[in-house]
Amino acid sequence: MLVVWVSTSNSQPQPALELGGTSLLGYSIVQTYPHDPNAFTQGLEYDTICNSTSCQDIFWESTGLYGKSTVREVDALTGSVLRQQALPASDFGEGLVKFGSRLFQLTWLSGKTYFYDIHNFSNFTMQIDPLSDGWGATTDGRHLIVSDGTATLTFLDPDTLSKMKSIVVSDNGSTVPMLNELEYINEEIWANVWMTECIAKIDPRTGDVRGWVVFTGLRDRLVASSPPQQLPIDVLNGIAWDSVGERLFITGKCWRELYEVKPEVIKLQMSAAEHLEVQKMCRVAL
């Protein structure tokens, strides 16, 4: 049995090494923050907003479910919703990404993308995108990168939403379907595989999986410590990256907590047997 490492913030940091094959990473919890347990999180983005006197750490967040979908500005420390805009009841909110001074929010099955002015959510427009289904979203600074629940990631022009290119994500020759929430971290696309605790670290040029970060036990830990709530605690589905502070944040659908986590190297290069076990855990199409 392959054991995936999880520790507290007191664990010893792992050295930053160049990974030669498909790597395996666990995690340690650095800090825990409040999160709205009624937020069916579909997209999460870290940001710092400054005025003339101070700065504030916030998350841009997209929530789903018909009749409950929103785009939000959330206080990173307290989890308080500072502002929000509801979607039409007929739309199911999905992935979210900030590009310039706008937020782009995908929707499930409708082929719509909503554009919001970050300073005024009520100033928004809608455009039909080339996706039949919108799931996750991120950016490399030039394109919007989106997932649609398959193994394909599509790169869109942020001005026109026209398709520029696409890549098929594979791990050792096997496709990785159900790609969902996305984040662009240190020249890699990090993609959660829906209904798993796995995040694939993807080469944005080739679609090859460079490594896996496995968050074994994170949801179970939350379920065990949480009182009953209106909406049940669902799957992991929020990844946010602070590129300045190099901090990684993780949450999920209707999770009452949001975590700053530190990936911990378990294997720089997995054996064939270990790799196969991780592929099965992460629903790779073998």
PDB file of N, CA, C and O in Angstrom, residues 133-162:
ATOM      1  N   ASP A 133     -19.056  22.945 -22.360  1.00  0.00           N
ATOM      2  CA  ASP A 133     -19.144  22.785 -20.918  1.00  0.00           C
ATOM      3  C   ASP A 133     -17.956  23.491 -20.269  1.00  0.00           C
ATOM      4  O   ASP A 133     -16.809  23.250 -20.653  1.00  0.00           O
ATOM      5  N   GLY A 134     -18.209  24.366 -19.305  1.00  0.00           N
ATOM      6  CA  GLY A 134     -17.136  25.064 -18.607  1.00  0.00           C
ATOM      7  C   GLY A 134     -16.917  24.466 -17.226  1.00  0.00           C
ATOM      8  O   GLY A 134     -17.876  24.264 -16.481  1.00  0.00           O
ATOM      9  N   TRP A 135     -15.645  24.186 -16.889  1.00  0.00           N
ATOM     10  CA  TRP A 135     -15.325  23.632 -15.571  1.00  0.00           C
ATOM     11  C   TRP A 135     -14.343  24.554 -14.836  1.00  0.00           C
ATOM     12  O   TRP A 135     -14.742  25.355 -14.034  1.00  0.00           O
ATOM     13  N   GLY A 136     -13.039  24.440 -15.127  1.00  0.00           N
ATOM     14  CA  GLY A 136     -12.039  25.227 -14.408  1.00  0.00           C
ATOM     15  C   GLY A 136     -11.399  26.270 -15.292  1.00  0.00           C
ATOM     16  O   GLY A 136     -11.475  26.204 -16.520  1.00  0.00           O
ATOM     17  N   ALA A 137     -10.727  27.263 -14.656  1.00  0.00           N
ATOM     18  CA  ALA A 137     -10.096  28.340 -15.417  1.00  0.00           C
ATOM     19  C   ALA A 137      -8.859  28.846 -14.689  1.00  0.00           C
ATOM     20  O   ALA A 137      -8.818  28.915 -13.459  1.00  0.00           O
ATOM     21  N   THR A 138      -7.836  29.211 -15.477  1.00  0.00           N
ATOM     22  CA  THR A 138      -6.648  29.881 -14.959  1.00  0.00           C
ATOM     23  C   THR A 138      -6.045  30.687 -16.107  1.00  0.00           C
ATOM     24  O   THR A 138      -6.637  30.792 -17.185  1.00  0.00           O
ATOM     25  N   THR A 139      -4.868  31.274 -15.881  1.00  0.00           N
ATOM     26  CA  THR A 139      -4.204  32.033 -16.942  1.00  0.00           C
ATOM     27  C   THR A 139      -2.702  31.895 -16.818  1.00  0.00           C
ATOM     28  O   THR A 139      -2.164  31.761 -15.706  1.00  0.00           O
ATOM     29  N   ASP A 140      -2.023  31.920 -17.965  1.00  0.00           N
ATOM     30  CA  ASP A 140      -0.563  31.967 -17.996  1.00  0.00           C
ATOM     31  C   ASP A 140      -0.065  33.382 -18.228  1.00  0.00           C
ATOM     32  O   ASP A 140       1.117  33.603 -18.481  1.00  0.00           O
ATOM     33  N   GLY A 141      -0.973  34.351 -18.141  1.00  0.00           N
ATOM     34  CA  GLY A 141      -0.633  35.743 -18.383  1.00  0.00           C
ATOM     35  C   GLY A 141      -0.848  36.181 -19.807  1.00  0.00           C
ATOM     36  O   GLY A 141      -0.846  37.379 -20.112  1.00  0.00           O
ATOM     37  N   ARG A 142      -1.076  35.231 -20.696  1.00  0.00           N
ATOM     38  CA  ARG A 142      -1.333  35.532 -22.105  1.00  0.00           C
ATOM     39  C   ARG A 142      -2.682  34.983 -22.570  1.00  0.00           C
ATOM     40  O   ARG A 142      -3.356  35.595 -23.384  1.00  0.00           O
ATOM     41  N   HIS A 143      -3.032  33.814 -22.057  1.00  0.00           N
ATOM     42  CA  HIS A 143      -4.271  33.143 -22.453  1.00  0.00           C
ATOM     43  C   HIS A 143      -5.125  32.874 -21.215  1.00  0.00           C
ATOM     44  O   HIS A 143      -4.615  32.806 -20.096  1.00  0.00           O
ATOM     45  N   LEU A 144      -6.408  32.652 -21.462  1.00  0.00           N
ATOM     46  CA  LEU A 144      -7.241  31.975 -20.481  1.00  0.00           C
ATOM     47  C   LEU A 144      -7.098  30.483 -20.759  1.00  0.00           C
ATOM     48  O   LEU A 144      -7.175  30.049 -21.910  1.00  0.00           O
ATOM     49  N   ILE A 145      -6.863  29.702 -19.728  1.00  0.00           N
ATOM     50  CA  ILE A 145      -6.734  28.257 -19.873  1.00  0.00           C
ATOM     51  C   ILE A 145      -7.926  27.635 -19.160  1.00  0.00           C
ATOM     52  O   ILE A 145      -8.154  27.907 -17.968  1.00  0.00           O
ATOM     53  N   VAL A 146      -8.693  26.811 -19.871  1.00  0.00           N
ATOM     54  CA  VAL A 146      -9.948  26.319 -19.315  1.00  0.00           C
ATOM     55  C   VAL A 146     -10.057  24.805 -19.482  1.00  0.00           C
ATOM     56  O   VAL A 146      -9.492  24.220 -20.411  1.00  0.00           O
ATOM     57  N   SER A 147     -10.803  24.191 -18.569  1.00  0.00           N
ATOM     58  CA  SER A 147     -11.093  22.762 -18.643  1.00  0.00           C
ATOM     59  C   SER A 147     -12.582  22.567 -18.879  1.00  0.00           C
ATOM     60  O   SER A 147     -13.399  23.450 -18.581  1.00  0.00           O
ATOM     61  N   ASP A 148     -12.914  21.379 -19.407  1.00  0.00           N
ATOM     62  CA  ASP A 148     -14.323  21.091 -19.698  1.00  0.00           C
ATOM     63  C   ASP A 148     -14.755  19.727 -19.181  1.00  0.00           C
ATOM     64  O   ASP A 148     -15.737  19.149 -19.649  1.00  0.00           O
ATOM     65  N   GLY A 149     -14.004  19.177 -18.216  1.00  0.00           N
ATOM     66  CA  GLY A 149     -14.357  17.883 -17.653  1.00  0.00           C
ATOM     67  C   GLY A 149     -13.762  16.700 -18.386  1.00  0.00           C
ATOM     68  O   GLY A 149     -13.973  15.552 -17.975  1.00  0.00           O
ATOM     69  N   THR A 150     -13.014  16.963 -19.449  1.00  0.00           N
ATOM     70  CA  THR A 150     -12.320  15.913 -20.179  1.00  0.00           C
ATOM     71  C   THR A 150     -10.833  15.989 -19.828  1.00  0.00           C
ATOM     72  O   THR A 150     -10.437  16.631 -18.869  1.00  0.00           O
ATOM     73  N   ALA A 151      -9.998  15.357 -20.654  1.00  0.00           N
ATOM     74  CA  ALA A 151      -8.548  15.439 -20.494  1.00  0.00           C
ATOM     75  C   ALA A 151      -7.951  16.608 -21.270  1.00  0.00           C
ATOM     76  O   ALA A 151      -6.733  16.787 -21.266  1.00  0.00           O
ATOM     77  N   THR A 152      -8.791  17.409 -21.913  1.00  0.00           N
ATOM     78  CA  THR A 152      -8.319  18.502 -22.762  1.00  0.00           C
ATOM     79  C   THR A 152      -8.351  19.831 -22.018  1.00  0.00           C
ATOM     80  O   THR A 152      -9.333  20.162 -21.347  1.00  0.00           O
ATOM     81  N   LEU A 153      -7.255  20.592 -22.151  1.00  0.00           N
ATOM     82  CA  LEU A 153      -7.204  21.972 -21.681  1.00  0.00           C
ATOM     83  C   LEU A 153      -7.138  22.876 -22.901  1.00  0.00           C
ATOM     84  O   LEU A 153      -6.337  22.635 -23.811  1.00  0.00           O
ATOM     85  N   THR A 154      -7.972  23.916 -22.916  1.00  0.00           N
ATOM     86  CA  THR A 154      -8.082  24.803 -24.066  1.00  0.00           C
ATOM     87  C   THR A 154      -7.562  26.183 -23.703  1.00  0.00           C
ATOM     88  O   THR A 154      -7.877  26.715 -22.625  1.00  0.00           O
ATOM     89  N   PHE A 155      -6.770  26.767 -24.607  1.00  0.00           N
ATOM     90  CA  PHE A 155      -6.198  28.098 -24.412  1.00  0.00           C
ATOM     91  C   PHE A 155      -7.017  29.084 -25.247  1.00  0.00           C
ATOM     92  O   PHE A 155      -7.120  28.938 -26.469  1.00  0.00           O
ATOM     93  N   LEU A 156      -7.596  30.098 -24.587  1.00  0.00           N
ATOM     94  CA  LEU A 156      -8.475  31.054 -25.240  1.00  0.00           C
ATOM     95  C   LEU A 156      -7.847  32.438 -25.271  1.00  0.00           C
ATOM     96  O   LEU A 156      -7.116  32.828 -24.349  1.00  0.00           O
ATOM     97  N   ASP A 157      -8.176  33.197 -26.305  1.00  0.00           N
ATOM     98  CA  ASP A 157      -7.809  34.604 -26.361  1.00  0.00           C
ATOM     99  C   ASP A 157      -8.664  35.356 -25.333  1.00  0.00           C
ATOM    100  O   ASP A 157      -9.905  35.257 -25.374  1.00  0.00           O
ATOM    101  N   PRO A 158      -8.081  36.101 -24.407  1.00  0.00           N
ATOM    102  CA  PRO A 158      -8.872  36.751 -23.357  1.00  0.00           C
ATOM    103  C   PRO A 158      -9.770  37.869 -23.862  1.00  0.00           C
ATOM    104  O   PRO A 158     -10.713  38.260 -23.158  1.00  0.00           O
ATOM    105  N   ASP A 159      -9.498  38.391 -25.046  1.00  0.00           N
ATOM    106  CA  ASP A 159     -10.330  39.468 -25.585  1.00  0.00           C
ATOM    107  C   ASP A 159     -11.526  38.947 -26.367  1.00  0.00           C
ATOM    108  O   ASP A 159     -12.624  39.508 -26.282  1.00  0.00           O
ATOM    109  N   THR A 160     -11.314  37.874 -27.127  1.00  0.00           N
ATOM    110  CA  THR A 160     -12.369  37.382 -28.028  1.00  0.00           C
ATOM    111  C   THR A 160     -12.946  36.041 -27.621  1.00  0.00           C
ATOM    112  O   THR A 160     -13.977  35.621 -28.163  1.00  0.00           O
ATOM    113  N   LEU A 161     -12.284  35.346 -26.706  1.00  0.00           N
ATOM    114  CA  LEU A 161     -12.610  33.970 -26.309  1.00  0.00           C
ATOM    115  C   LEU A 161     -12.439  32.973 -27.454  1.00  0.00           C
ATOM    116  O   LEU A 161     -12.928  31.845 -27.375  1.00  0.00           O
ATOM    117  N   SER A 162     -11.759  33.366 -28.498  1.00  0.00           N
ATOM    118  CA  SER A 162     -11.495  32.420 -29.587  1.00  0.00           C
ATOM    119  C   SER A 162     -10.449  31.408 -29.138  1.00  0.00           C
ATOM    120  O   SER A 162      -9.553  31.714 -28.347  1.00  0.00           O
TER     121      SER A 162
END
